[in-house]
């Protein structure tokens, strides 16, 4: 992969994680948008996403073939995706208790964008190991 592609994918992953965490609703309850911070366990996703993006930035800034960065990014990517899926699939638990409401909650775009952002960050780290450097100077 070229440096430009790796950097674009890394920026897309970081921007996607930020947009998913701050801007997009993770569930809809009628006309009401429910954001990430209203879910129990949202800190696990946010923390894992921040660490994943820090490792991604470290892998891109420091060119080299450090195997531990790839392992760390893979582990953090899996944790980030699992945390996003757990939060995303438990959206009904925020609203539904012993009483069944007339309006049914539905999944919002925040969770899927968070998963795609984590996959983009993991791709950028994997691609940074195989950068092609220009020989023209």
mmCIF file with all atom_site columns, N, CA and C in Angstrom, residues 11-60:
data_model
loop_
_atom_site.group_PDB
_atom_site.id
_atom_site.type_symbol
_atom_site.label_atom_id
_atom_site.label_alt_id
_atom_site.label_comp_id
_atom_site.label_asym_id
_atom_site.label_entity_id
_atom_site.label_seq_id
_atom_site.pdbx_PDB_ins_code
_atom_site.Cartn_x
_atom_site.Cartn_y
_atom_site.Cartn_z
_atom_site.occupancy
_atom_site.B_iso_or_equiv
_atom_site.pdbx_formal_charge
_atom_site.auth_seq_id
_atom_site.auth_comp_id
_atom_site.auth_asym_id
_atom_site.auth_atom_id
_atom_site.pdbx_PDB_model_num
ATOM 1   N N  . UNK A 1 11 ? -7.102  8.107  8.681  1.00 0.00 ? 11 UNK A N  1
ATOM 2   C CA . UNK A 1 11 ? -7.916  9.293  8.987  1.00 0.00 ? 11 UNK A CA 1
ATOM 3   C C  . UNK A 1 11 ? -9.400  8.959  8.886  1.00 0.00 ? 11 UNK A C  1
ATOM 4   N N  . UNK A 1 12 ? -9.777  8.142  7.912  1.00 0.00 ? 12 UNK A N  1
ATOM 5   C CA . UNK A 1 12 ? -11.174 7.730  7.784  1.00 0.00 ? 12 UNK A CA 1
ATOM 6   C C  . UNK A 1 12 ? -11.614 6.916  8.994  1.00 0.00 ? 12 UNK A C  1
ATOM 7   N N  . UNK A 1 13 ? -10.737 6.059  9.485  1.00 0.00 ? 13 UNK A N  1
ATOM 8   C CA . UNK A 1 13 ? -11.069 5.288  10.678 1.00 0.00 ? 13 UNK A CA 1
ATOM 9   C C  . UNK A 1 13 ? -11.232 6.163  11.912 1.00 0.00 ? 13 UNK A C  1
ATOM 10  N N  . UNK A 1 14 ? -10.327 7.109  12.096 1.00 0.00 ? 14 UNK A N  1
ATOM 11  C CA . UNK A 1 14 ? -10.419 8.008  13.248 1.00 0.00 ? 14 UNK A CA 1
ATOM 12  C C  . UNK A 1 14 ? -11.645 8.910  13.143 1.00 0.00 ? 14 UNK A C  1
ATOM 13  N N  . UNK A 1 15 ? -11.891 9.438  11.947 1.00 0.00 ? 15 UNK A N  1
ATOM 14  C CA . UNK A 1 15 ? -13.061 10.301 11.756 1.00 0.00 ? 15 UNK A CA 1
ATOM 15  C C  . UNK A 1 15 ? -14.358 9.514  11.946 1.00 0.00 ? 15 UNK A C  1
ATOM 16  N N  . UNK A 1 16 ? -14.386 8.286  11.457 1.00 0.00 ? 16 UNK A N  1
ATOM 17  C CA . UNK A 1 16 ? -15.571 7.456  11.635 1.00 0.00 ? 16 UNK A CA 1
ATOM 18  C C  . UNK A 1 16 ? -15.845 7.145  13.094 1.00 0.00 ? 16 UNK A C  1
ATOM 19  N N  . UNK A 1 17 ? -14.785 6.862  13.843 1.00 0.00 ? 17 UNK A N  1
ATOM 20  C CA . UNK A 1 17 ? -14.969 6.590  15.273 1.00 0.00 ? 17 UNK A CA 1
ATOM 21  C C  . UNK A 1 17 ? -15.472 7.828  16.000 1.00 0.00 ? 17 UNK A C  1
ATOM 22  N N  . UNK A 1 18 ? -14.926 8.990  15.657 1.00 0.00 ? 18 UNK A N  1
ATOM 23  C CA . UNK A 1 18 ? -15.361 10.233 16.292 1.00 0.00 ? 18 UNK A CA 1
ATOM 24  C C  . UNK A 1 18 ? -16.807 10.567 15.934 1.00 0.00 ? 18 UNK A C  1
ATOM 25  N N  . UNK A 1 19 ? -17.141 10.431 14.668 1.00 0.00 ? 19 UNK A N  1
ATOM 26  C CA . UNK A 1 19 ? -18.515 10.719 14.236 1.00 0.00 ? 19 UNK A CA 1
ATOM 27  C C  . UNK A 1 19 ? -19.490 9.744  14.870 1.00 0.00 ? 19 UNK A C  1
ATOM 28  N N  . UNK A 1 20 ? -19.113 8.465  14.962 1.00 0.00 ? 20 UNK A N  1
ATOM 29  C CA . UNK A 1 20 ? -19.997 7.472  15.573 1.00 0.00 ? 20 UNK A CA 1
ATOM 30  C C  . UNK A 1 20 ? -20.190 7.750  17.056 1.00 0.00 ? 20 UNK A C  1
ATOM 31  N N  . UNK A 1 21 ? -19.130 8.154  17.734 1.00 0.00 ? 21 UNK A N  1
ATOM 32  C CA . UNK A 1 21 ? -19.219 8.369  19.175 1.00 0.00 ? 21 UNK A CA 1
ATOM 33  C C  . UNK A 1 21 ? -19.942 9.660  19.533 1.00 0.00 ? 21 UNK A C  1
ATOM 34  N N  . UNK A 1 22 ? -19.765 10.691 18.720 1.00 0.00 ? 22 UNK A N  1
ATOM 35  C CA . UNK A 1 22 ? -20.289 12.008 19.095 1.00 0.00 ? 22 UNK A CA 1
ATOM 36  C C  . UNK A 1 22 ? -21.507 12.415 18.275 1.00 0.00 ? 22 UNK A C  1
ATOM 37  N N  . UNK A 1 23 ? -21.498 12.131 16.989 1.00 0.00 ? 23 UNK A N  1
ATOM 38  C CA . UNK A 1 23 ? -22.514 12.711 16.125 1.00 0.00 ? 23 UNK A CA 1
ATOM 39  C C  . UNK A 1 23 ? -23.700 11.841 15.773 1.00 0.00 ? 23 UNK A C  1
ATOM 40  N N  . UNK A 1 24 ? -23.483 10.558 15.594 1.00 0.00 ? 24 UNK A N  1
ATOM 41  C CA . UNK A 1 24 ? -24.558 9.700  15.101 1.00 0.00 ? 24 UNK A CA 1
ATOM 42  C C  . UNK A 1 24 ? -25.340 9.053  16.238 1.00 0.00 ? 24 UNK A C  1
ATOM 43  N N  . UNK A 1 25 ? -26.643 8.894  16.054 1.00 0.00 ? 25 UNK A N  1
ATOM 44  C CA . UNK A 1 25 ? -27.418 8.157  17.055 1.00 0.00 ? 25 UNK A CA 1
ATOM 45  C C  . UNK A 1 25 ? -27.167 6.655  16.928 1.00 0.00 ? 25 UNK A C  1
ATOM 46  N N  . UNK A 1 26 ? -27.138 5.986  18.061 1.00 0.00 ? 26 UNK A N  1
ATOM 47  C CA . UNK A 1 26 ? -26.940 4.541  18.063 1.00 0.00 ? 26 UNK A CA 1
ATOM 48  C C  . UNK A 1 26 ? -28.269 3.796  18.101 1.00 0.00 ? 26 UNK A C  1
ATOM 49  N N  . UNK A 1 27 ? -29.329 4.508  18.402 1.00 0.00 ? 27 UNK A N  1
ATOM 50  C CA . UNK A 1 27 ? -30.667 3.917  18.400 1.00 0.00 ? 27 UNK A CA 1
ATOM 51  C C  . UNK A 1 27 ? -31.686 5.025  18.192 1.00 0.00 ? 27 UNK A C  1
ATOM 52  N N  . UNK A 1 28 ? -32.837 4.626  17.719 1.00 0.00 ? 28 UNK A N  1
ATOM 53  C CA . UNK A 1 28 ? -33.960 5.535  17.571 1.00 0.00 ? 28 UNK A CA 1
ATOM 54  C C  . UNK A 1 28 ? -35.094 5.014  18.440 1.00 0.00 ? 28 UNK A C  1
ATOM 55  N N  . UNK A 1 29 ? -35.708 5.909  19.146 1.00 0.00 ? 29 UNK A N  1
ATOM 56  C CA . UNK A 1 29 ? -36.882 5.558  19.945 1.00 0.00 ? 29 UNK A CA 1
ATOM 57  C C  . UNK A 1 29 ? -37.992 6.485  19.498 1.00 0.00 ? 29 UNK A C  1
ATOM 58  N N  . UNK A 1 30 ? -38.734 6.031  18.515 1.00 0.00 ? 30 UNK A N  1
ATOM 59  C CA . UNK A 1 30 ? -39.699 6.912  17.875 1.00 0.00 ? 30 UNK A CA 1
ATOM 60  C C  . UNK A 1 30 ? -38.928 7.970  17.103 1.00 0.00 ? 30 UNK A C  1
ATOM 61  N N  . UNK A 1 31 ? -39.170 9.230  17.425 1.00 0.00 ? 31 UNK A N  1
ATOM 62  C CA . UNK A 1 31 ? -38.439 10.339 16.800 1.00 0.00 ? 31 UNK A CA 1
ATOM 63  C C  . UNK A 1 31 ? -37.224 10.762 17.612 1.00 0.00 ? 31 UNK A C  1
ATOM 64  N N  . UNK A 1 32 ? -36.995 10.156 18.731 1.00 0.00 ? 32 UNK A N  1
ATOM 65  C CA . UNK A 1 32 ? -35.905 10.538 19.630 1.00 0.00 ? 32 UNK A CA 1
ATOM 66  C C  . UNK A 1 32 ? -34.637 9.772  19.265 1.00 0.00 ? 32 UNK A C  1
ATOM 67  N N  . UNK A 1 33 ? -33.561 10.516 19.036 1.00 0.00 ? 33 UNK A N  1
ATOM 68  C CA . UNK A 1 33 ? -32.267 9.907  18.751 1.00 0.00 ? 33 UNK A CA 1
ATOM 69  C C  . UNK A 1 33 ? -31.549 9.636  20.063 1.00 0.00 ? 33 UNK A C  1
ATOM 70  N N  . UNK A 1 34 ? -31.024 8.439  20.209 1.00 0.00 ? 34 UNK A N  1
ATOM 71  C CA . UNK A 1 34 ? -30.302 8.052  21.418 1.00 0.00 ? 34 UNK A CA 1
ATOM 72  C C  . UNK A 1 34 ? -28.832 7.906  21.052 1.00 0.00 ? 34 UNK A C  1
ATOM 73  N N  . UNK A 1 35 ? -27.981 8.719  21.688 1.00 0.00 ? 35 UNK A N  1
ATOM 74  C CA . UNK A 1 35 ? -26.560 8.715  21.376 1.00 0.00 ? 35 UNK A CA 1
ATOM 75  C C  . UNK A 1 35 ? -25.805 7.741  22.272 1.00 0.00 ? 35 UNK A C  1
ATOM 76  N N  . UNK A 1 36 ? -24.559 7.543  21.951 1.00 0.00 ? 36 UNK A N  1
ATOM 77  C CA . UNK A 1 36 ? -23.719 6.546  22.614 1.00 0.00 ? 36 UNK A CA 1
ATOM 78  C C  . UNK A 1 36 ? -23.666 6.719  24.124 1.00 0.00 ? 36 UNK A C  1
ATOM 79  N N  . UNK A 1 37 ? -23.543 7.941  24.608 1.00 0.00 ? 37 UNK A N  1
ATOM 80  C CA . UNK A 1 37 ? -23.348 8.170  26.041 1.00 0.00 ? 37 UNK A CA 1
ATOM 81  C C  . UNK A 1 37 ? -24.573 7.821  26.883 1.00 0.00 ? 37 UNK A C  1
ATOM 82  N N  . UNK A 1 38 ? -25.684 7.526  26.258 1.00 0.00 ? 38 UNK A N  1
ATOM 83  C CA . UNK A 1 38 ? -26.880 7.131  26.999 1.00 0.00 ? 38 UNK A CA 1
ATOM 84  C C  . UNK A 1 38 ? -26.958 5.626  27.236 1.00 0.00 ? 38 UNK A C  1
ATOM 85  N N  . UNK A 1 39 ? -26.010 4.885  26.704 1.00 0.00 ? 39 UNK A N  1
ATOM 86  C CA . UNK A 1 39 ? -26.000 3.433  26.851 1.00 0.00 ? 39 UNK A CA 1
ATOM 87  C C  . UNK A 1 39 ? -25.099 3.017  27.994 1.00 0.00 ? 39 UNK A C  1
ATOM 88  N N  . UNK A 1 40 ? -25.478 1.956  28.705 1.00 0.00 ? 40 UNK A N  1
ATOM 89  C CA . UNK A 1 40 ? -24.545 1.434  29.707 1.00 0.00 ? 40 UNK A CA 1
ATOM 90  C C  . UNK A 1 40 ? -23.354 0.773  29.008 1.00 0.00 ? 40 UNK A C  1
ATOM 91  N N  . UNK A 1 41 ? -22.176 0.999  29.520 1.00 0.00 ? 41 UNK A N  1
ATOM 92  C CA . UNK A 1 41 ? -20.975 0.396  28.953 1.00 0.00 ? 41 UNK A CA 1
ATOM 93  C C  . UNK A 1 41 ? -20.391 1.153  27.781 1.00 0.00 ? 41 UNK A C  1
ATOM 94  N N  . UNK A 1 42 ? -20.839 2.375  27.548 1.00 0.00 ? 42 UNK A N  1
ATOM 95  C CA . UNK A 1 42 ? -20.333 3.148  26.420 1.00 0.00 ? 42 UNK A CA 1
ATOM 96  C C  . UNK A 1 42 ? -18.861 3.492  26.585 1.00 0.00 ? 42 UNK A C  1
ATOM 97  N N  . UNK A 1 43 ? -18.391 3.566  27.819 1.00 0.00 ? 43 UNK A N  1
ATOM 98  C CA . UNK A 1 43 ? -16.989 3.926  28.079 1.00 0.00 ? 43 UNK A CA 1
ATOM 99  C C  . UNK A 1 43 ? -16.046 2.863  27.527 1.00 0.00 ? 43 UNK A C  1
ATOM 100 N N  . UNK A 1 44 ? -16.471 1.603  27.524 1.00 0.00 ? 44 UNK A N  1
ATOM 101 C CA . UNK A 1 44 ? -15.619 0.530  27.001 1.00 0.00 ? 44 UNK A CA 1
ATOM 102 C C  . UNK A 1 44 ? -15.372 0.726  25.522 1.00 0.00 ? 44 UNK A C  1
ATOM 103 N N  . UNK A 1 45 ? -16.418 1.069  24.788 1.00 0.00 ? 45 UNK A N  1
ATOM 104 C CA . UNK A 1 45 ? -16.213 1.323  23.363 1.00 0.00 ? 45 UNK A CA 1
ATOM 105 C C  . UNK A 1 45 ? -15.334 2.554  23.156 1.00 0.00 ? 45 UNK A C  1
ATOM 106 N N  . UNK A 1 46 ? -15.652 3.632  23.839 1.00 0.00 ? 46 UNK A N  1
ATOM 107 C CA . UNK A 1 46 ? -14.908 4.878  23.642 1.00 0.00 ? 46 UNK A CA 1
ATOM 108 C C  . UNK A 1 46 ? -13.426 4.703  23.986 1.00 0.00 ? 46 UNK A C  1
ATOM 109 N N  . UNK A 1 47 ? -13.129 4.041  25.086 1.00 0.00 ? 47 UNK A N  1
ATOM 110 C CA . UNK A 1 47 ? -11.739 3.814  25.482 1.00 0.00 ? 47 UNK A CA 1
ATOM 111 C C  . UNK A 1 47 ? -10.994 2.941  24.492 1.00 0.00 ? 47 UNK A C  1
ATOM 112 N N  . UNK A 1 48 ? -11.629 1.878  24.043 1.00 0.00 ? 48 UNK A N  1
ATOM 113 C CA . UNK A 1 48 ? -10.988 0.984  23.077 1.00 0.00 ? 48 UNK A CA 1
ATOM 114 C C  . UNK A 1 48 ? -10.771 1.698  21.735 1.00 0.00 ? 48 UNK A C  1
ATOM 115 N N  . UNK A 1 49 ? -11.719 2.526  21.327 1.00 0.00 ? 49 UNK A N  1
ATOM 116 C CA . UNK A 1 49 ? -11.569 3.247  20.062 1.00 0.00 ? 49 UNK A CA 1
ATOM 117 C C  . UNK A 1 49 ? -10.438 4.270  20.141 1.00 0.00 ? 49 UNK A C  1
ATOM 118 N N  . UNK A 1 50 ? -10.319 4.964  21.265 1.00 0.00 ? 50 UNK A N  1
ATOM 119 C CA . UNK A 1 50 ? -9.228  5.935  21.423 1.00 0.00 ? 50 UNK A CA 1
ATOM 120 C C  . UNK A 1 50 ? -7.879  5.222  21.393 1.00 0.00 ? 50 UNK A C  1
ATOM 121 N N  . UNK A 1 51 ? -7.767  4.116  22.129 1.00 0.00 ? 51 UNK A N  1
ATOM 122 C CA . UNK A 1 51 ? -6.502  3.373  22.130 1.00 0.00 ? 51 UNK A CA 1
ATOM 123 C C  . UNK A 1 51 ? -6.174  2.815  20.751 1.00 0.00 ? 51 UNK A C  1
ATOM 124 N N  . UNK A 1 52 ? -7.174  2.314  20.050 1.00 0.00 ? 52 UNK A N  1
ATOM 125 C CA . UNK A 1 52 ? -6.944  1.788  18.696 1.00 0.00 ? 52 UNK A CA 1
ATOM 126 C C  . UNK A 1 52 ? -6.427  2.883  17.775 1.00 0.00 ? 52 UNK A C  1
ATOM 127 N N  . UNK A 1 53 ? -7.005  4.069  17.859 1.00 0.00 ? 53 UNK A N  1
ATOM 128 C CA . UNK A 1 53 ? -6.555  5.159  16.989 1.00 0.00 ? 53 UNK A CA 1
ATOM 129 C C  . UNK A 1 53 ? -5.177  5.669  17.383 1.00 0.00 ? 53 UNK A C  1
ATOM 130 N N  . UNK A 1 54 ? -4.826  5.614  18.661 1.00 0.00 ? 54 UNK A N  1
ATOM 131 C CA . UNK A 1 54 ? -3.471  5.983  19.075 1.00 0.00 ? 54 UNK A CA 1
ATOM 132 C C  . UNK A 1 54 ? -2.443  4.984  18.544 1.00 0.00 ? 54 UNK A C  1
ATOM 133 N N  . UNK A 1 55 ? -2.755  3.705  18.619 1.00 0.00 ? 55 UNK A N  1
ATOM 134 C CA . UNK A 1 55 ? -1.851  2.681  18.089 1.00 0.00 ? 55 UNK A CA 1
ATOM 135 C C  . UNK A 1 55 ? -1.752  2.807  16.572 1.00 0.00 ? 55 UNK A C  1
ATOM 136 N N  . UNK A 1 56 ? -2.866  3.116  15.925 1.00 0.00 ? 56 UNK A N  1
ATOM 137 C CA . UNK A 1 56 ? -2.844  3.315  14.477 1.00 0.00 ? 56 UNK A CA 1
ATOM 138 C C  . UNK A 1 56 ? -1.943  4.488  14.110 1.00 0.00 ? 56 UNK A C  1
ATOM 139 N N  . UNK A 1 57 ? -2.073  5.587  14.826 1.00 0.00 ? 57 UNK A N  1
ATOM 140 C CA . UNK A 1 57 ? -1.217  6.752  14.562 1.00 0.00 ? 57 UNK A CA 1
ATOM 141 C C  . UNK A 1 57 ? 0.250   6.416  14.811 1.00 0.00 ? 57 UNK A C  1
ATOM 142 N N  . UNK A 1 58 ? 0.522   5.675  15.867 1.00 0.00 ? 58 UNK A N  1
ATOM 143 C CA . UNK A 1 58 ? 1.901   5.271  16.151 1.00 0.00 ? 58 UNK A CA 1
ATOM 144 C C  . UNK A 1 58 ? 2.481   4.375  15.082 1.00 0.00 ? 58 UNK A C  1
ATOM 145 N N  . UNK A 1 59 ? 1.672   3.505  14.536 1.00 0.00 ? 59 UNK A N  1
ATOM 146 C CA . UNK A 1 59 ? 2.156   2.600  13.485 1.00 0.00 ? 59 UNK A CA 1
ATOM 147 C C  . UNK A 1 59 ? 2.437   3.349  12.194 1.00 0.00 ? 59 UNK A C  1
ATOM 148 N N  . UNK A 1 60 ? 1.713   4.417  11.952 1.00 0.00 ? 60 UNK A N  1
ATOM 149 C CA . UNK A 1 60 ? 1.901   5.168  10.714 1.00 0.00 ? 60 UNK A CA 1
ATOM 150 C C  . UNK A 1 60 ? 3.024   6.184  10.845 1.00 0.00 ? 60 UNK A C  1
#
